[in-house]
Coordinates of C-alpha atoms in Angstrom, one line a residue:
Chain A
X1 CA -16.9 2.8 -16.5
X2 CA -15.0 -0.5 -16.3
X3 CA -14.3 -2.7 -19.3
X4 CA -12.3 -5.9 -18.9
X5 CA -11.3 -7.9 -21.9
X6 CA -9.7 -11.4 -21.8
X7 CA -7.9 -10.6 -18.6
X8 CA -5.5 -13.3 -17.4
X9 CA -3.2 -13.3 -14.5
X10 CA -0.8 -16.2 -14.1
X11 CA 1.6 -16.7 -11.2
X12 CA 4.5 -19.1 -11.3
X13 CA 2.5 -21.8 -9.6
X14 CA -1.1 -20.9 -10.2
X15 CA -3.5 -19.1 -12.6
X16 CA -5.4 -16.5 -10.5
X17 CA -7.8 -15.4 -13.2
X18 CA -8.3 -16.7 -16.7
X19 CA -9.9 -14.9 -19.7
X20 CA -12.1 -12.6 -17.6
X21 CA -14.6 -10.4 -19.5
X22 CA -17.0 -8.0 -18.0
X23 CA -18.3 -4.5 -18.1
X24 CA -19.6 -2.2 -15.4
X25 CA -21.7 0.7 -16.6
X26 CA -21.7 4.2 -15.2
X27 CA -23.8 4.5 -12.0
X28 CA -24.0 0.7 -11.3
X29 CA -23.2 -0.8 -7.9
X30 CA -21.7 -4.2 -8.7
X31 CA -21.1 -6.9 -6.2
X32 CA -18.0 -9.0 -6.9
X33 CA -18.5 -12.3 -5.3
X34 CA -16.6 -15.6 -5.1
X35 CA -15.1 -18.0 -2.7
X36 CA -11.7 -17.1 -1.1
X37 CA -9.0 -17.5 -3.7
X38 CA -11.4 -17.1 -6.6
X39 CA -9.4 -14.1 -8.0
X40 CA -11.4 -11.2 -6.7
X41 CA -8.5 -9.3 -5.1
X42 CA -6.3 -10.1 -8.1
X43 CA -8.9 -8.6 -10.5
X44 CA -9.3 -5.5 -8.3
X45 CA -5.5 -5.1 -8.0
X46 CA -5.2 -5.2 -11.8
X47 CA -8.1 -2.8 -12.3
X48 CA -6.5 -0.3 -9.9
X49 CA -3.1 -0.5 -11.6
X50 CA -1.3 -2.1 -8.7
X51 CA -0.2 -5.2 -10.6
X52 CA -0.1 -5.8 -14.4
X53 CA -2.1 -8.5 -16.0
X54 CA -0.3 -11.4 -17.8
X55 CA -2.5 -10.8 -20.8
X56 CA -5.7 -9.0 -21.8
X57 CA -6.6 -5.4 -21.1
X58 CA -8.7 -3.4 -18.6
X59 CA -10.1 0.1 -19.1
X60 CA -11.2 2.5 -16.4
X61 CA -13.3 5.5 -17.7
X62 CA -11.9 4.8 -21.1
X63 CA -8.2 4.8 -20.1
X64 CA -6.1 1.7 -20.4
X65 CA -5.0 1.0 -16.9
X66 CA -1.6 -0.2 -18.0
X67 CA -0.8 2.2 -20.8
X68 CA -2.4 5.4 -19.4
X69 CA -2.1 4.3 -15.8
X70 CA -1.9 7.7 -14.1
X71 CA -5.0 9.0 -16.0
X72 CA -6.9 5.9 -15.2
X73 CA -5.8 6.0 -11.5
X74 CA -7.1 9.6 -11.3
X75 CA -10.5 8.2 -12.1
X76 CA -10.7 5.7 -9.3
X77 CA -10.6 5.4 -5.5
X78 CA -9.4 2.1 -4.1
X79 CA -9.9 0.6 -0.6
X80 CA -7.7 -2.6 -0.3
X81 CA -8.9 -5.5 1.8
X82 CA -6.4 -4.9 4.6
X83 CA -7.1 -1.1 4.8
X84 CA -3.5 -0.1 4.9
X85 CA -3.0 3.3 6.6
X86 CA 0.0 5.1 8.0
X87 CA -0.5 4.6 11.8
X88 CA 1.6 7.5 12.9
X89 CA -0.3 10.1 10.9
X90 CA -3.3 11.9 12.2
X91 CA -6.6 11.4 10.3
X92 CA -6.8 14.9 9.0
X93 CA -3.1 15.0 8.1
X94 CA -3.4 11.7 6.3
X95 CA -6.4 12.8 4.3
X96 CA -4.7 16.1 3.4
X97 CA -1.6 14.2 2.3
X98 CA -3.5 11.7 0.1
X99 CA -5.7 14.5 -1.3
X100 CA -2.7 16.5 -2.4
X101 CA -1.1 13.4 -3.9
X102 CA -4.2 13.0 -6.0
X103 CA -3.9 16.5 -7.3
X104 CA -6.0 18.6 -4.9
X105 CA -4.6 21.8 -3.5
X106 CA -5.5 24.9 -1.5
X107 CA -9.2 25.7 -0.9
X108 CA -10.4 22.7 -2.9
X109 CA -8.3 20.3 -0.7
X110 CA -9.6 21.8 2.5
X111 CA -13.1 21.6 1.3
X112 CA -12.8 18.0 0.2
X113 CA -11.1 16.9 3.4
X114 CA -14.0 18.5 5.3
X115 CA -16.6 16.9 3.1
X116 CA -15.3 13.3 3.3
X117 CA -14.7 13.6 7.0
X118 CA -18.3 14.6 7.4
X119 CA -19.6 11.9 5.0
X120 CA -17.7 9.1 6.6
X121 CA -18.3 10.4 10.2
X122 CA -14.6 10.6 11.1
X123 CA -14.7 14.3 11.9
X124 CA -14.6 13.7 15.6
X125 CA -11.3 11.8 15.4
X126 CA -9.6 14.0 12.9
X127 CA -6.8 15.0 15.3
X128 CA -6.1 11.5 16.5
X129 CA -3.2 9.3 15.2
X130 CA -4.6 6.6 13.0
X131 CA -3.0 3.8 15.0
X132 CA -5.1 4.7 18.0
X133 CA -8.4 4.3 16.2
X134 CA -10.8 1.4 16.3
X135 CA -11.3 -0.9 13.3
X136 CA -14.5 0.8 12.4
X137 CA -12.9 4.2 12.3
X138 CA -10.0 2.9 10.4
X139 CA -12.3 1.4 7.8
X140 CA -14.1 4.7 7.4
X141 CA -10.8 6.7 7.2
X142 CA -9.8 4.3 4.4
X143 CA -13.1 4.9 2.6
X144 CA -12.8 8.7 3.1
X145 CA -9.3 8.4 1.5
X146 CA -10.6 6.5 -1.4
X147 CA -13.1 9.1 -2.4
X148 CA -11.2 12.3 -1.4
X149 CA -10.6 13.3 -5.1
X150 CA -14.3 12.6 -6.1
X151 CA -13.4 9.7 -8.4
X152 CA -16.2 8.5 -10.7
X153 CA -15.3 4.9 -9.8
X154 CA -14.8 3.3 -6.3
X155 CA -13.3 -0.1 -6.0
X156 CA -13.8 -1.5 -2.5
X157 CA -12.3 -4.9 -1.5
X158 CA -14.4 -6.3 1.4
X159 CA -15.3 -2.9 2.9
X160 CA -17.2 -4.4 5.8
X161 CA -14.9 -7.2 6.9
X162 CA -14.1 -7.1 10.6
X163 CA -16.8 -4.6 11.5
X164 CA -19.6 -5.1 14.1
X165 CA -23.2 -5.3 12.9
X166 CA -23.9 -1.6 13.7
X167 CA -20.8 -0.6 11.8
X168 CA -21.7 -2.9 8.9
X169 CA -25.0 -1.2 8.7
X170 CA -23.4 2.3 8.7
X171 CA -21.0 1.4 6.0
X172 CA -23.7 -0.3 3.9
X173 CA -25.8 2.9 4.2
X174 CA -22.8 4.9 3.2
X175 CA -22.1 2.8 0.2
X176 CA -25.8 3.0 -0.9
X177 CA -25.7 6.8 -0.7
X178 CA -22.4 6.9 -2.6
X179 CA -24.0 4.9 -5.3
X180 CA -26.0 8.0 -6.4
X181 CA -22.8 9.7 -7.5
X182 CA -20.2 7.0 -8.0
X183 CA -19.9 3.8 -9.8
X184 CA -19.0 1.1 -7.3
X185 CA -17.3 -2.3 -7.6
X186 CA -17.3 -4.0 -4.3
X187 CA -16.3 -7.5 -3.1
X188 CA -17.8 -9.0 0.0
X189 CA -18.8 -12.3 1.7
X190 CA -21.8 -10.9 3.3
X191 CA -24.5 -11.8 0.8
X192 CA -27.4 -10.1 2.5
X193 CA -25.4 -6.9 2.0
X194 CA -25.1 -7.5 -1.7
X195 CA -28.9 -8.2 -2.0
X196 CA -29.5 -4.9 -0.3
X197 CA -27.0 -2.6 -2.0
X198 CA -26.0 -4.0 -5.4
X199 CA -27.8 -3.6 -8.7
X200 CA -25.8 -6.4 -10.2
X201 CA -23.7 -9.3 -9.1
X202 CA -20.7 -10.9 -10.7
X203 CA -19.7 -14.3 -9.3
X204 CA -16.3 -15.6 -10.0
X205 CA -14.9 -19.0 -9.1
X206 CA -11.5 -20.4 -9.8
X207 CA -10.6 -17.5 -12.0
X208 CA -13.7 -17.6 -14.2
X209 CA -16.9 -15.7 -14.2
X210 CA -19.7 -18.1 -13.3
X211 CA -22.6 -15.7 -13.3
X212 CA -23.4 -12.0 -13.9
X213 CA -27.0 -10.8 -13.3
X214 CA -29.2 -8.9 -10.9
X215 CA -29.5 -10.6 -7.4
X216 CA -33.2 -11.3 -8.1
X217 CA -32.6 -13.1 -11.4
X218 CA -29.8 -15.2 -9.9
X219 CA -32.1 -16.3 -7.1
X220 CA -34.9 -17.2 -9.5
X221 CA -32.6 -19.3 -11.7
X222 CA -31.4 -21.7 -9.1
X223 CA -32.8 -25.1 -8.5
X224 CA -33.5 -24.8 -4.8
X225 CA -36.0 -22.2 -5.4
X226 CA -38.8 -24.7 -5.0
X227 CA -39.1 -25.6 -1.3
X228 CA -42.5 -25.6 0.4
X229 CA -42.9 -26.0 4.1
X230 CA -46.1 -27.4 5.7
X231 CA -47.2 -27.6 9.3
X232 CA -50.3 -29.6 10.0
X233 CA -52.1 -32.0 12.3
X234 CA -52.7 -35.0 10.1
X235 CA -54.2 -37.4 12.6
X236 CA -53.5 -40.9 11.6
X237 CA -52.4 -40.1 8.1
X238 CA -48.8 -40.3 7.2
X239 CA -48.2 -37.0 5.4
X240 CA -45.2 -38.2 3.5
X241 CA -47.2 -40.9 1.8
X242 CA -50.0 -38.6 0.8
X243 CA -47.9 -35.6 -0.2
X244 CA -45.6 -37.6 -2.6
X245 CA -48.7 -38.5 -4.6
X246 CA -49.1 -34.8 -5.7
X247 CA -47.7 -34.0 -9.1
X248 CA -44.5 -31.9 -9.0
X249 CA -43.4 -33.0 -5.5
X250 CA -40.0 -34.6 -5.5
X251 CA -39.2 -35.4 -2.0
X252 CA -40.9 -35.0 1.4
X253 CA -39.5 -35.2 4.9
X254 CA -41.7 -35.0 8.0
X255 CA -41.0 -34.6 11.6
X256 CA -43.5 -34.9 14.5
X257 CA -43.4 -32.3 17.1
X258 CA -46.1 -31.7 19.8
X259 CA -48.7 -33.5 17.5
X260 CA -47.8 -31.3 14.6
X261 CA -46.2 -32.7 11.5
X262 CA -43.5 -30.4 10.2
X263 CA -43.0 -31.2 6.6
X264 CA -40.4 -30.0 4.2
X265 CA -41.4 -30.5 0.6
X266 CA -39.0 -30.3 -2.3
X267 CA -40.8 -29.5 -5.5
X268 CA -39.7 -29.4 -9.1
X269 CA -38.3 -26.1 -10.4
X270 CA -41.0 -23.6 -11.6
X271 CA -43.9 -25.5 -10.2
X272 CA -46.0 -24.5 -7.2
X273 CA -48.1 -27.3 -5.8
X274 CA -49.5 -25.3 -2.8
X275 CA -53.0 -25.3 -4.2
X276 CA -53.1 -29.1 -4.5
X277 CA -51.6 -29.4 -1.0
X278 CA -54.3 -27.3 0.4
X279 CA -57.0 -29.3 -1.4
X280 CA -55.5 -32.5 0.0
X281 CA -55.5 -31.1 3.5
X282 CA -59.1 -30.0 3.2
X283 CA -60.1 -33.4 1.8
X284 CA -58.3 -35.3 4.5
X285 CA -59.4 -32.8 7.2
X286 CA -55.9 -31.9 8.3
X287 CA -55.6 -28.9 10.6
X288 CA -53.3 -26.5 8.8
X289 CA -51.0 -24.1 10.7
X290 CA -48.5 -23.1 8.0
X291 CA -48.2 -23.5 4.3
X292 CA -45.4 -21.5 2.8
X293 CA -43.1 -21.4 -0.1
X294 CA -39.5 -20.9 1.2
X295 CA -37.7 -18.1 -0.6
X296 CA -34.3 -18.9 -1.9
X297 CA -31.6 -16.5 -0.9
X298 CA -28.6 -15.2 -2.7
X299 CA -26.6 -17.4 -0.4
X300 CA -28.3 -20.5 -2.0
X301 CA -27.5 -19.1 -5.4
X302 CA -23.9 -18.5 -4.4
X303 CA -23.5 -21.9 -3.0
X304 CA -25.0 -23.6 -6.0
X305 CA -23.1 -21.5 -8.5
X306 CA -19.7 -21.9 -6.9
X307 CA -20.2 -25.5 -5.7
X308 CA -18.1 -28.1 -7.5
Chain B
X1 CA -14.6 13.4 -16.9
X2 CA -11.0 14.1 -16.4
X3 CA -10.5 17.1 -14.2
X4 CA -8.4 19.9 -15.6
X5 CA -6.0 22.1 -13.7
X6 CA -6.3 25.8 -13.3
X7 CA -7.0 27.7 -16.6
X8 CA -3.3 28.8 -16.7
X9 CA -2.1 25.3 -16.6
X10 CA -4.4 24.3 -19.5
X11 CA -2.8 26.7 -21.9
X12 CA 0.7 25.3 -21.3
X13 CA 2.2 22.6 -23.4
X14 CA 1.3 19.2 -22.0
X15 CA 5.0 18.4 -21.5
X16 CA 5.7 21.4 -19.3
X17 CA 2.5 20.6 -17.4
X18 CA 3.5 17.0 -16.8
X19 CA 6.9 18.2 -15.6
X20 CA 5.2 20.6 -13.2
X21 CA 3.0 17.8 -11.9
X22 CA 5.9 15.5 -11.5
X23 CA 7.8 18.1 -9.4
X24 CA 4.7 18.8 -7.4
X25 CA 4.1 15.2 -6.6
X26 CA 7.8 14.7 -5.8
X27 CA 7.6 17.5 -3.3
X28 CA 4.5 16.1 -1.7
X29 CA 6.0 12.6 -1.4
X30 CA 9.3 14.0 -0.2
X31 CA 7.6 16.1 2.5
X32 CA 5.8 13.0 3.8
X33 CA 9.0 10.9 3.8
X34 CA 10.9 13.6 5.6
X35 CA 8.2 14.0 8.3
X36 CA 8.3 10.3 8.7
X37 CA 12.0 10.3 9.3
X38 CA 12.1 13.4 11.5
X39 CA 9.1 12.5 13.7
X40 CA 10.2 8.9 14.4
X41 CA 12.0 7.8 17.5
X42 CA 14.6 6.0 15.4
X43 CA 15.7 9.3 13.9
X44 CA 16.5 10.7 17.3
X45 CA 18.2 7.6 18.6
X46 CA 20.4 7.7 15.4
X47 CA 21.1 11.4 15.9
X48 CA 21.9 10.8 19.6
X49 CA 24.5 8.1 19.0
X50 CA 25.9 9.9 16.0
X51 CA 26.5 13.0 18.0
X52 CA 28.0 11.1 20.9
X53 CA 30.4 9.2 18.6
X54 CA 31.3 12.3 16.7
X55 CA 31.7 14.3 19.8
X56 CA 34.1 11.8 21.2
X57 CA 35.9 11.7 18.0
X58 CA 36.3 15.5 18.1
X59 CA 37.4 15.4 21.7
X60 CA 40.1 12.8 20.9
X61 CA 41.2 15.0 18.1
X62 CA 41.7 17.9 20.5
X63 CA 43.4 15.7 23.1
X64 CA 45.8 14.3 20.5
X65 CA 46.6 17.8 19.3
X66 CA 47.3 18.9 22.9
X67 CA 49.7 16.1 23.7
X68 CA 51.9 15.9 20.6
X69 CA 53.6 18.4 18.3
X70 CA 50.9 19.2 15.9
X71 CA 51.5 18.2 12.3
X72 CA 47.9 17.9 11.4
X73 CA 44.9 20.2 11.5
X74 CA 42.0 19.4 13.8
X75 CA 40.0 18.4 10.7
X76 CA 42.6 15.9 9.6
X77 CA 42.4 14.2 12.9
X78 CA 38.7 14.4 13.4
X79 CA 37.7 13.0 10.0
X80 CA 40.1 10.1 10.2
X81 CA 39.4 8.5 13.6
X82 CA 38.0 5.1 14.0
X83 CA 35.1 6.5 16.0
X84 CA 34.2 8.8 13.1
X85 CA 34.1 6.0 10.6
X86 CA 32.1 3.9 13.0
X87 CA 29.4 6.5 13.4
X88 CA 29.5 7.1 9.6
X89 CA 28.9 3.4 8.8
X90 CA 26.2 2.9 11.4
X91 CA 23.8 5.6 10.2
X92 CA 23.0 4.2 6.8
X93 CA 21.1 1.1 7.9
X94 CA 19.3 3.1 10.5
X95 CA 18.0 5.8 8.2
X96 CA 17.1 3.7 5.2
X97 CA 15.8 0.4 6.7
X98 CA 12.3 1.7 7.0
X99 CA 11.8 3.4 3.7
X100 CA 10.5 0.6 1.4
X101 CA 10.3 -2.4 3.8
X102 CA 7.7 -0.7 6.0
X103 CA 5.5 0.1 3.0
X104 CA 5.5 -3.5 1.9
X105 CA 4.9 -4.8 5.4
X106 CA 2.0 -2.5 6.2
X107 CA 0.5 -3.0 2.7
X108 CA 0.4 0.8 2.2
X109 CA 2.4 0.1 -0.9
X110 CA -1.0 -0.8 -2.4
X111 CA -2.7 2.5 -1.7
X112 CA 0.5 4.4 -2.6
X113 CA 0.9 2.8 -6.0
X114 CA -2.8 3.0 -6.9
X115 CA -2.7 6.7 -6.4
X116 CA -1.7 8.7 -9.5
X117 CA 2.1 8.6 -8.8
X118 CA 4.9 7.0 -10.8
X119 CA 7.2 4.4 -9.4
X120 CA 10.2 6.6 -10.1
X121 CA 8.7 9.4 -8.1
X122 CA 8.3 7.2 -5.1
X123 CA 11.8 5.8 -5.4
X124 CA 13.4 9.3 -5.8
X125 CA 11.4 10.8 -2.9
X126 CA 12.5 8.0 -0.6
X127 CA 16.1 8.3 -1.6
X128 CA 16.2 12.1 -1.3
X129 CA 14.4 12.0 2.1
X130 CA 17.0 9.6 3.5
X131 CA 19.8 11.6 1.9
X132 CA 18.6 14.9 3.3
X133 CA 18.3 13.3 6.7
X134 CA 21.8 12.0 6.4
X135 CA 23.1 15.5 5.5
X136 CA 21.3 17.0 8.4
X137 CA 23.2 14.7 10.7
X138 CA 26.4 16.5 9.8
X139 CA 25.1 19.9 10.7
X140 CA 25.9 19.8 14.4
X141 CA 29.5 18.9 13.6
X142 CA 29.9 22.3 11.9
X143 CA 29.3 23.7 15.3
X144 CA 32.4 21.9 16.6
X145 CA 34.6 23.8 14.1
X146 CA 32.8 27.0 14.8
X147 CA 33.4 26.7 18.6
X148 CA 37.0 25.6 18.0
X149 CA 37.7 28.6 15.9
X150 CA 36.6 30.8 18.8
X151 CA 38.4 29.0 21.6
X152 CA 41.1 27.0 19.9
X153 CA 44.3 27.6 18.1
X154 CA 43.6 29.2 14.7
X155 CA 46.6 27.4 13.2
X156 CA 45.2 24.0 14.2
X157 CA 42.0 24.8 12.4
X158 CA 43.7 24.9 9.0
X159 CA 42.3 26.7 6.0
X160 CA 38.5 27.0 5.2
X161 CA 38.9 24.6 2.3
X162 CA 40.3 21.9 4.6
X163 CA 37.1 22.0 6.6
X164 CA 34.7 22.1 3.6
X165 CA 36.4 19.5 1.5
X166 CA 35.7 16.6 3.8
X167 CA 32.0 17.6 3.8
X168 CA 32.1 17.5 0.0
X169 CA 33.4 14.0 0.1
X170 CA 30.8 13.0 2.7
X171 CA 28.2 14.3 0.4
X172 CA 29.3 12.1 -2.5
X173 CA 30.0 8.9 -0.5
X174 CA 26.8 9.4 1.5
X175 CA 24.7 9.5 -1.6
X176 CA 26.2 6.2 -2.6
X177 CA 25.7 4.5 0.8
X178 CA 22.2 5.8 1.1
X179 CA 21.4 4.4 -2.3
X180 CA 22.8 1.0 -1.1
X181 CA 20.5 1.3 2.0
X182 CA 17.5 2.0 -0.2
X183 CA 18.2 -1.0 -2.3
X184 CA 18.4 -3.2 0.8
X185 CA 15.1 -1.8 2.1
X186 CA 13.4 -2.5 -1.3
X187 CA 14.5 -6.1 -1.2
X188 CA 12.6 -7.1 1.9
X189 CA 9.5 -6.4 4.0
X190 CA 11.3 -6.7 7.3
X191 CA 13.1 -3.6 8.6
X192 CA 15.6 -5.6 10.6
X193 CA 16.5 -7.7 7.6
X194 CA 16.8 -4.5 5.5
X195 CA 19.1 -3.0 8.1
X196 CA 21.3 -6.1 8.1
X197 CA 21.5 -6.2 4.3
X198 CA 22.3 -2.6 4.1
X199 CA 25.0 -2.9 6.9
X200 CA 26.6 -5.8 5.0
X201 CA 26.5 -3.9 1.7
X202 CA 27.9 -0.6 3.0
X203 CA 30.5 -1.9 5.4
X204 CA 31.4 -4.7 3.0
X205 CA 32.2 -2.2 0.3
X206 CA 34.0 0.0 2.9
X207 CA 36.3 -2.8 4.0
X208 CA 36.8 -4.3 0.6
X209 CA 38.4 -1.1 -0.5
X210 CA 40.6 -1.2 2.5
X211 CA 42.2 -4.4 1.3
X212 CA 45.5 -2.8 0.6
X213 CA 45.8 -2.1 4.3
X214 CA 44.4 -5.3 5.6
X215 CA 45.7 -8.0 3.3
X216 CA 49.4 -8.0 2.4
X217 CA 48.9 -10.4 -0.3
X218 CA 46.3 -8.5 -2.2
X219 CA 47.2 -8.3 -5.9
X220 CA 48.7 -5.1 -7.2
X221 CA 45.8 -4.4 -9.5
X222 CA 43.3 -4.7 -6.6
X223 CA 45.5 -2.5 -4.5
X224 CA 45.4 0.2 -7.1
X225 CA 41.7 -0.1 -7.6
X226 CA 41.0 -0.1 -3.9
X227 CA 43.3 2.9 -3.3
X228 CA 41.5 4.9 -6.0
X229 CA 38.0 4.4 -4.5
X230 CA 38.6 3.8 -0.8
X231 CA 36.6 6.2 1.3
X232 CA 39.4 6.2 4.0
X233 CA 42.1 7.1 1.4
X234 CA 39.9 9.8 -0.1
X235 CA 39.1 11.3 3.3
X236 CA 42.8 11.5 4.0
X237 CA 43.4 13.6 1.0
X238 CA 40.1 15.6 1.2
X239 CA 40.8 16.5 4.9
X240 CA 44.2 17.8 4.0
X241 CA 42.5 20.0 1.5
X242 CA 43.1 18.1 -1.7
X243 CA 39.9 17.6 -3.7
X244 CA 40.2 14.4 -5.7
X245 CA 37.8 14.5 -8.6
X246 CA 37.8 10.7 -9.0
X247 CA 35.8 10.4 -5.8
X248 CA 33.4 13.1 -6.9
X249 CA 32.7 11.3 -10.1
X250 CA 32.8 7.7 -8.9
X251 CA 30.5 7.9 -5.9
X252 CA 27.7 10.0 -7.4
X253 CA 27.6 7.8 -10.5
X254 CA 27.5 4.7 -8.3
X255 CA 24.7 6.3 -6.4
X256 CA 22.8 6.8 -9.6
X257 CA 23.4 3.2 -10.6
X258 CA 22.1 1.9 -7.3
X259 CA 19.0 4.2 -7.4
X260 CA 18.3 2.7 -10.8
X261 CA 18.7 -0.8 -9.5
X262 CA 16.5 0.0 -6.6
X263 CA 13.8 1.3 -9.0
X264 CA 13.8 -2.0 -10.9
X265 CA 13.8 -4.1 -7.7
X266 CA 10.9 -2.0 -6.3
X267 CA 8.9 -2.4 -9.5
X268 CA 9.6 -6.1 -9.7
X269 CA 8.5 -6.7 -6.2
X270 CA 5.3 -4.6 -6.6
X271 CA 4.3 -6.4 -9.7
X272 CA 4.9 -9.8 -8.1
X273 CA 2.7 -8.9 -5.2

């Protein structure tokens, strides 16, 4: 659905992206992550035909976005980060205008406007001027506009920014349900969202792709994946002293709280010393309250990958 | 994957189909631009002051005809008063300042230009919307002449051609000034700045071609050039019923030139975003 080859965008002072290569297959929901200024928006703007690349090429549904721009643009719906809308227009009027601009007319247009209003739950405000709507409604009007012409590809730049938790959940559900019929490329800073919705993650940093994999694989690859927490009454024993003797344990910190030793144990990657820890506790007659392996999150992966 | 039009459209040559699509999109864009102009408060403020200034101008024309032996027709006086030119020069910044500047400011340029529309379609629709609005501003003034023909002296009205000819000139010079205004709006994201640039461009050109009246020491060559393109000079001859083809060639071609420049400025700014 998307094919990006050696894409580079240089500005007079900076290089926004350099030699970007990636593909997005039909039906994927891909999360496009990276710190602010990593080149996410630039890439999306090039992909949607808003700005030309300095060099390299990008294809949407097989059409070159620069050479066959109109055909390529017919295949995609785009929601920019700032969700620009015409404030003085009414919701329904706006959707009709945008639909007709994207080639819909007559019965088909009426039907699609009704359908996207229903899907994005903006039906109840269809007669209100857009400038009077709340941020959540505006966001959904923007989303409705992006998919009015049933494009096979949706490009969403931070679709949940500025929404409250309930609205974020609604939009997330919406995106998930859209994934059944559309290919989606979305950028966001809310990583839990990516873990829940995306089948693949592309992480960019300073204009380069740092990683491209499923969220699960990214998490399992990072170093911090081995952290074990232990809560025990150890009596007179110093847990740090005993625990560091176990093979595979790299570092232990302990904190005494109400007679319980709260230990955080860093272990070597791909090793799991919980069995030995339990054996040690049994041997030393420690009273055990918790022994758990901490699961790394995508956030850890993100921080590690994009950290200098 | 690409959706096709109705079966009738599919049988046509791709070129005719593309042209049809282009016209269709132009109409959709134009309709949107027009509704933006006609439903905005600025439009009615413009219209209000335009009518007041023109009404005063017409009133002065009648008064002057009443108080002196009439050598001129009502049109010759009305189309040459200072008030008339003031109203004329003030409208261009007001009707064009919003067109591009607002899109850049709101960021709607991004959704607009990622929809399947060409840059030239957007530029043309914005120009024509402003131009049509400008033309509509003159409609009420036709009423003045109509009422005058019922109540006033037929002789003072002059011939039909003497009334239509000034409108022909206003059509040509208006296209040029609207194009200048569009260019100003495409240069900035700030409406007020756009209005100021457009005011400087339009009035600057207007007064530059009046140099032969204003500056005694202007060179003979410049006097000649200025006299042949000055809007005031042309209006004098058009309102007396003489249609000067120089104006009808010069101003529309300049309008085309500035639409072309606007297109390139617009594209350059969008690509730089």
